[in-house]
Structure formats: C-alpha cells, structure tokens
Tab-separated table of C-alpha atoms and ligand atoms in Angstrom:
chain	number	residue	atom	x	y	z
A	1	MET	CA	145.546	40.935	106.615
A	2	SER	CA	147.587	41.599	109.730
A	3	ARG	CA	148.970	44.948	110.771
A	4	ALA	CA	151.811	46.351	108.698
A	5	LYS	CA	155.411	45.716	109.698
A	6	ILE	CA	157.688	48.767	109.721
A	7	VAL	CA	161.185	47.781	108.617
A	8	LYS	CA	164.280	49.935	108.160
A	9	ALA	CA	165.083	50.179	104.473
A	10	SER	CA	168.023	47.880	103.630
A	11	GLN	CA	169.048	45.637	100.759
A	12	GLU	CA	167.273	42.775	102.498
A	13	SER	CA	164.040	44.632	103.250
A	14	ILE	CA	163.917	46.076	99.717
A	15	GLU	CA	164.148	42.522	98.345
A	16	LEU	CA	161.304	41.453	100.624
A	17	ALA	CA	159.221	44.490	99.606
A	18	ALA	CA	159.788	43.766	95.895
A	19	LYS	CA	158.747	40.155	96.466
A	20	TYR	CA	155.588	41.305	98.244
A	21	LEU	CA	154.768	43.680	95.381
A	22	ARG	CA	155.277	40.918	92.796
A	23	GLU	CA	152.930	38.733	94.887
A	24	GLY	CA	150.210	41.380	94.715
A	25	LYS	CA	150.648	42.839	98.186
A	26	LEU	CA	150.768	46.530	99.106
A	27	VAL	CA	153.988	48.123	100.337
A	28	ALA	CA	154.550	51.686	101.523
A	29	PHE	CA	157.909	53.112	100.532
A	30	PRO	CA	159.816	56.383	100.916
A	31	SER	CA	160.261	58.993	98.224
A	32	GLU	CA	161.836	62.434	98.431
A	33	THR	CA	158.406	64.126	98.361
A	34	VAL	CA	156.144	62.002	100.598
A	35	TYR	CA	155.753	58.286	101.319
A	36	GLY	CA	153.943	56.317	98.603
A	37	LEU	CA	151.566	53.382	98.903
A	38	GLY	CA	152.807	51.017	96.226
A	39	ALA	CA	151.261	48.257	94.141
A	40	SER	CA	152.710	46.496	91.109
A	41	ALA	CA	151.615	48.447	88.014
A	42	ASN	CA	150.583	45.334	86.077
A	43	ASP	CA	148.481	43.681	88.785
A	44	ILE	CA	144.790	44.652	88.597
A	45	ASN	CA	143.927	42.931	91.872
A	46	ALA	CA	146.666	44.726	93.752
A	47	ILE	CA	145.559	48.052	92.237
A	48	ASN	CA	141.967	47.431	93.359
A	49	LEU	CA	143.255	46.552	96.811
A	50	LEU	CA	145.203	49.803	96.846
A	51	TYR	CA	142.126	51.921	96.080
A	52	LYS	CA	140.289	50.140	98.865
A	53	ALA	CA	143.110	50.531	101.400
A	54	LYS	CA	143.274	54.251	100.722
A	55	GLY	CA	139.504	54.711	100.543
A	56	ARG	CA	139.989	56.498	97.224
A	57	PRO	CA	137.400	56.600	94.410
A	58	GLN	CA	138.508	54.430	91.445
A	59	THR	CA	138.133	57.430	89.129
A	60	HIS	CA	141.124	59.211	90.685
A	61	PRO	CA	144.139	58.094	88.685
A	62	LEU	CA	147.484	56.953	90.106
A	63	ILE	CA	151.056	58.006	89.388
A	64	LEU	CA	153.195	55.351	87.712
A	65	HIS	CA	156.667	55.372	89.269
A	66	ILE	CA	159.546	54.176	87.119
A	67	ALA	CA	163.336	54.102	87.565
A	68	ASP	CA	164.660	54.767	84.066
A	69	ILE	CA	163.801	57.440	81.488
A	70	ASN	CA	163.946	54.858	78.706
A	71	ASP	CA	160.964	53.079	80.261
A	72	VAL	CA	158.746	56.062	79.454
A	73	TYR	CA	158.558	54.864	75.834
A	74	LYS	CA	156.773	51.691	76.979
A	75	TYR	CA	153.988	53.615	78.646
A	76	VAL	CA	153.301	56.561	76.304
A	77	ILE	CA	152.400	56.946	72.650
A	78	GLU	CA	154.342	60.182	72.392
A	79	PHE	CA	157.332	61.407	74.393
A	80	SER	CA	157.546	64.931	72.976
A	81	PRO	CA	160.767	66.998	72.839
A	82	ILE	CA	159.472	69.239	75.661
A	83	ALA	CA	158.633	66.219	77.810
A	84	GLN	CA	162.069	64.727	77.121
A	85	LYS	CA	163.769	67.978	78.023
A	86	LEU	CA	161.897	68.255	81.336
A	87	ALA	CA	162.527	64.595	82.106
A	88	LYS	CA	166.273	64.994	81.490
A	89	SER	CA	166.404	68.205	83.536
A	90	PHE	CA	164.324	67.214	86.561
A	91	TRP	CA	164.250	63.413	86.896
A	92	PRO	CA	164.847	61.783	89.227
A	93	GLY	CA	162.966	64.422	91.180
A	94	PRO	CA	159.720	65.948	92.473
A	95	MET	CA	158.068	66.205	89.056
A	96	THR	CA	155.212	64.180	87.562
A	97	LEU	CA	154.456	64.395	83.833
A	98	ILE	CA	151.005	63.688	82.424
A	99	LEU	CA	151.487	62.144	78.980
A	100	PRO	CA	149.337	60.328	76.405
A	101	LYS	CA	149.230	56.702	77.533
A	102	SER	CA	149.984	53.585	75.525
A	103	ASP	CA	148.127	50.268	75.733
A	104	ASN	CA	150.770	49.014	78.171
A	105	VAL	CA	149.159	51.062	80.943
A	106	LEU	CA	146.160	49.440	82.611
A	107	ASN	CA	142.984	51.534	82.487
A	108	ASP	CA	142.603	50.819	86.212
A	109	ILE	CA	145.612	53.075	86.828
A	110	THR	CA	144.335	56.063	84.881
A	111	GLY	CA	140.648	56.067	85.822
A	112	ASN	CA	139.960	55.203	82.163
A	113	GLN	CA	141.539	58.441	80.937
A	114	ASP	CA	143.856	58.189	77.959
A	115	SER	CA	146.688	59.952	79.766
A	116	VAL	CA	149.099	58.600	82.358
A	117	ALA	CA	151.020	60.378	85.130
A	118	ILE	CA	154.672	59.266	85.347
A	119	ARG	CA	157.435	60.088	87.832
A	120	ILE	CA	160.997	58.979	88.567
A	121	PRO	CA	161.447	59.648	92.291
A	122	ASN	CA	164.766	60.859	93.678
A	123	ASN	CA	165.254	58.352	96.452
A	124	PRO	CA	167.671	55.417	96.177
A	125	ILE	CA	165.379	53.069	98.144
A	126	ALA	CA	162.424	53.845	95.861
A	127	LEU	CA	164.543	53.449	92.724
A	128	GLU	CA	165.968	50.101	93.845
A	129	LEU	CA	162.490	48.871	94.815
A	130	ILE	CA	161.103	49.847	91.402
A	131	ARG	CA	163.990	48.101	89.608
A	132	GLN	CA	163.562	44.907	91.621
A	133	THR	CA	159.773	44.845	91.214
A	134	GLY	CA	160.202	45.007	87.470
A	135	ASN	CA	157.069	46.549	85.971
A	136	GLY	CA	156.710	49.968	87.524
A	137	ILE	CA	154.997	50.761	90.808
A	138	VAL	CA	151.777	52.743	91.025
A	139	ALA	CA	151.684	54.778	94.195
A	140	PRO	CA	149.444	57.461	95.594
A	141	SER	CA	150.560	59.270	98.723
A	142	ALA	CA	150.368	56.841	101.656
A	143	ASN	CA	147.410	58.384	103.493
A	144	ARG	CA	143.667	57.806	103.691
A	145	PHE	CA	141.813	59.696	100.947
A	146	GLY	CA	141.430	63.409	101.733
A	147	ARG	CA	143.920	63.369	104.601
A	148	ILE	CA	147.404	64.835	104.947
A	149	SER	CA	150.134	62.875	103.168
A	150	ALA	CA	152.526	60.853	105.292
A	151	THR	CA	156.133	62.034	105.510
A	152	SER	CA	157.388	59.349	107.909
A	153	ALA	CA	156.954	55.602	108.357
A	154	GLU	CA	155.112	56.238	111.647
A	155	ALA	CA	152.633	58.524	109.894
A	156	VAL	CA	152.023	55.843	107.226
A	157	TYR	CA	151.408	53.341	110.002
A	158	LYS	CA	148.831	55.590	111.630
A	159	GLU	CA	147.042	56.173	108.318
A	160	LEU	CA	147.144	52.715	106.778
A	161	GLY	CA	148.700	50.287	109.231
A	162	ASP	CA	145.651	48.018	109.236
A	163	ASN	CA	145.412	47.712	105.484
A	164	ILE	CA	148.898	47.066	104.167
A	165	ASP	CA	151.664	44.517	104.624
A	166	LEU	CA	154.931	46.369	104.863
A	167	ILE	CA	156.307	49.886	105.387
A	168	LEU	CA	159.890	50.607	104.332
A	169	ASP	CA	161.289	53.181	106.756
A	170	ASN	CA	163.790	55.676	105.371
A	171	GLY	CA	163.309	58.495	107.873
A	172	PRO	CA	161.507	61.765	107.190
A	173	SER	CA	160.793	62.789	103.565
A	174	LYS	CA	163.253	65.476	102.446
A	175	ILE	CA	160.885	67.649	100.420
A	176	GLY	CA	157.752	67.020	102.459
A	177	ILE	CA	154.979	67.886	99.994
A	178	GLU	CA	153.828	66.102	96.858
A	179	SER	CA	155.441	66.450	93.422
A	180	THR	CA	154.714	69.194	90.906
A	181	ILE	CA	152.337	67.706	88.318
A	182	ILE	CA	152.714	69.062	84.781
A	183	ASN	CA	150.050	68.418	82.192
A	184	LEU	CA	151.843	67.745	78.881
A	185	TYR	CA	148.901	65.821	77.533
A	186	HIS	CA	147.132	68.642	75.765
A	187	LYS	CA	147.922	72.267	75.006
A	188	PRO	CA	148.289	74.708	76.543
A	189	TYR	CA	150.447	72.825	79.007
A	190	PHE	CA	149.972	73.760	82.646
A	191	ILE	CA	150.837	72.939	86.238
A	192	ALA	CA	148.029	70.701	87.440
A	193	ARG	CA	149.386	70.625	91.002
A	194	PRO	CA	152.077	73.017	92.239
A	195	GLY	CA	155.017	71.521	94.090
A	196	MET	CA	158.479	72.558	95.214
A	197	LEU	CA	159.720	72.357	91.603
A	198	LEU	CA	158.584	75.817	90.471
A	199	LEU	CA	157.097	76.995	87.182
A	200	SER	CA	160.017	79.429	86.822
A	201	GLN	CA	162.487	76.534	87.111
A	202	ILE	CA	160.505	74.531	84.574
A	203	LEU	CA	160.388	77.425	82.104
A	204	SER	CA	164.081	78.174	82.600
A	205	VAL	CA	165.117	75.028	80.714
A	206	LEU	CA	162.764	75.680	77.766
A	207	SER	CA	163.305	77.753	74.616
A	208	ASP	CA	161.160	80.839	73.979
A	209	VAL	CA	159.035	78.871	71.509
A	210	GLU	CA	158.542	76.026	74.000
A	211	LYS	CA	157.663	78.474	76.795
A	212	LYS	CA	154.746	79.723	74.712
A	213	GLU	CA	153.144	76.266	74.939
A	214	PHE	CA	152.719	76.809	78.675
A	215	SER	CA	149.875	78.503	80.447
A	216	ASP	CA	150.425	79.546	84.046
A	217	ILE	CA	146.710	79.346	84.729
A	218	LYS	CA	145.149	76.197	86.114
A	219	ASN	CA	142.766	76.146	83.209
A	220	ASN	CA	141.448	72.660	82.991
A	221	THR	CA	139.015	71.499	85.571
A	222	SER	CA	137.911	68.418	83.633
A	223	ILE	CA	141.130	66.633	84.522
A	224	LYS	CA	140.818	64.450	87.558
A	225	VAL	CA	143.468	65.479	90.031
A	226	SER	CA	142.259	64.813	93.533
A	227	GLY	CA	144.573	67.547	94.748
A	228	ASN	CA	142.296	69.813	92.675
A	229	LEU	CA	139.371	69.197	94.978
A	230	GLU	CA	138.873	72.304	97.061
A	231	SER	CA	139.045	70.286	100.223
A	232	HIS	CA	141.980	67.874	100.518
A	233	TYR	CA	145.090	67.358	102.662
A	234	GLN	CA	142.950	67.823	105.776
A	235	PRO	CA	143.728	67.305	109.455
A	236	PHE	CA	140.737	66.484	111.699
A	237	THR	CA	141.096	69.787	113.561
A	238	PRO	CA	139.818	72.789	111.545
A	239	VAL	CA	142.615	74.886	110.078
A	240	LEU	CA	142.496	78.685	109.701
A	241	ILE	CA	145.034	80.934	107.982
A	242	MET	CA	145.374	84.397	109.585
A	243	THR	CA	147.631	87.407	109.992
A	244	GLU	CA	149.382	87.930	113.309
A	245	LYS	CA	146.794	90.536	114.339
A	246	GLU	CA	143.878	88.283	113.392
A	247	ILE	CA	145.429	85.476	115.440
A	248	ARG	CA	145.632	87.712	118.536
A	249	ASP	CA	142.056	88.974	118.083
A	250	PHE	CA	140.586	85.551	117.335
A	251	THR	CA	142.249	83.715	120.229
A	252	GLN	CA	141.342	86.500	122.679
A	253	SER	CA	137.722	86.505	121.505
A	254	LYS	CA	137.406	82.793	122.270
A	255	PRO	CA	138.803	82.364	125.801
A	256	ASP	CA	137.181	78.934	126.256
A	257	MET	CA	138.854	77.411	123.234
A	258	LYS	CA	142.311	75.910	122.860
A	259	PHE	CA	144.483	76.620	119.850
A	260	GLY	CA	147.472	75.173	118.037
A	261	LEU	CA	149.606	77.609	116.068
A	262	ILE	CA	152.284	77.584	113.391
A	263	SER	CA	153.778	81.074	113.145
A	264	PHE	CA	157.047	82.783	112.226
A	265	SER	CA	157.535	84.421	115.616
A	266	ARG	CA	156.064	83.886	119.042
A	267	ILE	CA	152.472	85.094	119.481
A	268	GLU	CA	151.435	85.084	123.127
A	269	SER	CA	147.923	84.161	124.176
A	270	ASN	CA	146.836	82.061	127.167
A	271	ASN	CA	144.809	79.685	125.072
A	272	ILE	CA	147.463	78.960	122.425
A	273	VAL	CA	148.563	75.702	123.996
A	274	HIS	CA	150.636	74.194	121.192
A	275	SER	CA	152.841	76.687	119.396
A	276	ILE	CA	155.386	75.894	116.688
A	277	ILE	CA	157.756	78.567	115.392
A	278	ALA	CA	158.645	77.981	111.743
A	279	THR	CA	161.525	79.533	109.813
A	280	LYS	CA	160.904	81.678	106.731
A	281	ASP	CA	162.750	79.140	104.591
A	282	SER	CA	160.121	77.621	102.286
A	283	ASN	CA	162.044	74.337	101.864
A	284	ASP	CA	162.284	73.876	105.610
A	285	TYR	CA	158.612	74.848	106.017
A	286	ALA	CA	157.497	72.308	103.396
A	287	MET	CA	159.669	69.555	104.838
A	288	ASN	CA	158.136	69.939	108.296
A	289	LEU	CA	154.594	70.976	107.390
A	290	TYR	CA	152.654	67.700	107.446
A	291	ASN	CA	154.437	66.380	110.494
A	292	ARG	CA	153.674	69.605	112.358
A	293	LEU	CA	150.014	69.498	111.340
A	294	ARG	CA	149.799	65.878	112.468
A	295	THR	CA	151.411	66.618	115.819
A	296	ILE	CA	149.051	69.513	116.555
A	297	ASP	CA	146.097	67.520	115.203
A	298	GLU	CA	146.806	64.776	117.747
A	299	SER	CA	146.553	67.176	120.694
A	300	GLY	CA	142.770	67.487	120.226
A	301	LEU	CA	142.413	71.307	120.095
A	302	ASN	CA	139.603	73.481	118.703
A	303	PHE	CA	141.570	75.075	115.866
A	304	ILE	CA	144.937	74.970	114.165
A	305	LEU	CA	145.937	78.537	113.276
A	306	ILE	CA	148.509	79.193	110.578
A	307	GLN	CA	150.175	82.573	110.221
A	308	SER	CA	149.798	83.840	106.629
A	309	LEU	CA	152.710	82.956	104.377
A	310	PRO	CA	155.008	85.252	102.396
A	311	ASP	CA	153.880	86.188	98.881
A	312	SER	CA	156.345	84.589	96.520
A	313	GLU	CA	156.507	81.730	94.062
A	314	LYS	CA	158.498	79.597	96.514
A	315	TRP	CA	155.495	79.492	98.858
A	316	LEU	CA	152.873	78.749	96.211
A	317	ALA	CA	152.694	74.976	96.685
A	318	ILE	CA	152.676	75.280	100.473
A	319	LYS	CA	149.853	77.830	100.227
A	320	ASP	CA	147.956	75.512	97.893
A	321	ARG	CA	148.108	72.683	100.462
A	322	LEU	CA	147.193	74.937	103.378
A	323	ASN	CA	144.282	76.483	101.494
A	324	LYS	CA	142.921	72.986	100.899
A	325	ALA	CA	143.614	71.971	104.500
A	326	SER	CA	141.623	74.986	105.673
A	327	TYR	CA	138.763	74.763	103.203
A	328	LYS	CA	135.341	75.091	104.857
A	329	SER	CA	136.728	74.741	108.320
A	330	ILE	CA	133.987	76.848	109.848
B	401	TXA	O1	154.943	63.273	95.227
B	401	TXA	C1	154.031	62.612	94.748
B	401	TXA	O2	153.512	62.877	93.663
B	401	TXA	C2	153.546	61.410	95.582
B	401	TXA	C3	154.678	60.375	95.640
B	401	TXA	C4	154.293	59.134	96.368
B	401	TXA	O3	155.116	60.098	94.337
B	401	TXA	N1	152.365	60.840	95.010
B	401	TXA	C5	151.162	61.446	95.049
B	401	TXA	O4	150.141	60.676	94.512
B	401	TXA	O5	150.979	62.546	95.515
B	401	TXA	P1	148.607	61.013	94.727
B	401	TXA	O6	147.875	59.868	94.108
B	401	TXA	O7	148.316	61.279	96.127
B	401	TXA	O8	148.421	62.281	93.843
B	401	TXA	C6	148.595	62.166	92.450
B	401	TXA	C7	147.697	63.091	91.734
B	401	TXA	C8	146.237	62.766	92.005
B	401	TXA	O9	145.600	63.969	92.358
B	401	TXA	C9	145.742	62.216	90.690
B	401	TXA	O10	144.394	62.526	90.485
B	401	TXA	C10	146.664	62.886	89.684
B	401	TXA	O11	147.893	62.895	90.333
B	401	TXA	N2	146.795	62.112	88.437
B	401	TXA	C11	147.287	60.882	88.280
B	401	TXA	N3	147.184	60.483	87.002
B	401	TXA	C12	146.607	61.484	86.318
B	401	TXA	C13	146.210	61.683	84.975
B	401	TXA	N4	146.378	60.750	84.057
B	401	TXA	N5	145.632	62.856	84.644
B	401	TXA	C14	145.455	63.797	85.575
B	401	TXA	N6	145.795	63.679	86.869
B	401	TXA	C15	146.362	62.540	87.246
B	402	MG	MG1	147.581	62.223	97.722
C-alpha cells in the first residue's frame, strides 16, 4: 500500500472513493462529528484491514453508517417505537443507536455481540458516499486506537496516511467530537457515550412513559465501548485539568518545564509557551478541541494544561473526552 491521497470531496472523488470501498479498500471520509475510516460493511477482508490500520482490538465493535432510515430494518430484528422516534428526530445527525442486530450484520462488525451501532451522519459527502457504495459503511473515527479523533483531512493523514488509500477532504468537522451513543438494546436505556446531542434533547422528544425507560447513569460496563476505557482520546503530551489558580501555582513551581494551555482568559507565566484562548461557547469549544490539542501536542512541551470547564450539561461530552485525555498523565 502506498501513502494515502488527499482529495477534495467532489462528485468525481466520491465516485472514486465508492469504487475503492466496493473493491475492499479503506477510505477516510468526512462526517459532521469527526472524520471516519470507512470500509464496506459486507466485506470481511476490508473490515479486518480496517482493524489493523487503526491498531484496534477486534473485540471493539464498529458503527454501521447508513443513508436512509428505511435501511435500519435490514440490520435490526426490532426497530422499537422509541428508536424510530429518536431516529426521525435526530437523523441525520450526531447520534448513534445501539439496537438488536439481524443476521445481515457481520459478526466482525459487532465484536460478536448481538447488538449493532447504527448512525446516519449529517454530511452530504458522507451520505452520497454511503449511497454509492451500496451496503453501508462501517467506520470508526479515523485515528490510531487510543488517540485523539481526526477533525481534518490533514489530521487523518498524520494518523493513518501510511495505511489507507484515500482521504476525502471536506474541511474541518463542524461538531468536532464523536456522536452521542444511545443504548436501546436493553433496558434501562442509557447514554453509552455522551456527545453534543444532549440527554435533555433526547428526552424532550419522548413521552413521560418513554422517558421512564431511560437511566441517566452509565450503568453497564459489560458493553464494549472503547470510549468507555478510562484512558482514550490521548495526545502524546500529558494533559492536566486545573483551575486558574492551580495553573498559576503549577507553572510557577516548575520553572524548567514548558507548558501549553487552553484557557478562557489569558494566564501569564513565563513558561506557558503555547497559549490558546477559548470562548465559553461549548459548540465552538468542541469544534476546535481536537485540533487545538493536536497543535499543542506537536510543539513537544512537558504538559498540556486545560482550564476547568463550566458545570453544565452542554459541557458534559467535552469533559468526558478531556477526562479521558488526562487519565493517568502523571
Ligand atoms: O461520531 C462518531 O460516532 C464517529 C463518526 C466517524 O461516525 N465514529 C466513532 O466511531 O466515533 P468509533 O469506532 O471511534 O467509536 C464508536 C464506539 C466505540 O467505542 C465502540 O466500541 C462503540 O461505539 N460501539 C460500536 N458498536 C457497539 C455495540 N454494538 N455495542 C456497544 N458499543 C458499540
Ligand atoms: Mg474512536
């Protein structure tokens, strides 16, 4: 395999990408959340290749991306009224539903579990690619296992350029962190991975009876969601989350070290050499987060410091990612 080609997404390049996928090759493509590393969902060899390219254990299941709600019926044995309601309300969009799988889903996709994760992404390039490929596209985030997801074609290239054939470039991902995963496979239902689609938004479209089926506690650890590992989404540089005062104290106590910082206002210290000021808009923060972490990571510093985030539901998914990025840093 040669190094991946990055091509601007266009009718022509989508056709080429779909052809590659049908031939069993791997293609990275844009979605509104993060870039995905795609393989044709009915090609076992391509799926094995995908696990290898990403360095991901075969037991961690993949999301099946489809373009049309009606296709769900092919892949599940039950599409419950709640699942249908959520699908109609939030697809295409940053939501993945875990549903009981049918025999049409290869066991290689689900890590031999009898559930399947399905998503209709909200990106015209992704939707057209899925339609042209024909049988659904399985796609994890386009990064090496355990690393930060890629939110640009350049980031995909840095992560996986040696192992894949083609990267469709559609500019930066609009949402910037991975989809909200909802377990609708067994009760009580729950959010298996928080995302920018919030539990309150999900509950707001359900009746009082349906709401009762939901637990807001992450109460099932037997399910294999790699985002559930305590350490995930990690830059190479250790990440620490601190208050403004802790940042001042910590940087001053380590005069020989060099720090990167993402904060909400300027914090002066001689050894903070790469400082990014973020806005307090959670959507903007999420959209820029991985790119900012990558940029600081590449400057080879001792620590990346993150100023603690506001305490509200809107920041939950961002906090989840940063907690995993900072796990066991020191
Ligand atoms: O936004 C996203 O969800 C992106 C874009 C590309 O769609 N995809 C993504 O995929 O984040 P990935 O593979 O990096 O994360 C999907 C998560 C994994 O943690 C996986 O373990 C979990 O979904 N998952 C997939 N199928 C599952 C299943 N049947 N049961 C439980 N968890 C599942
Ligand atoms: Mg991932």
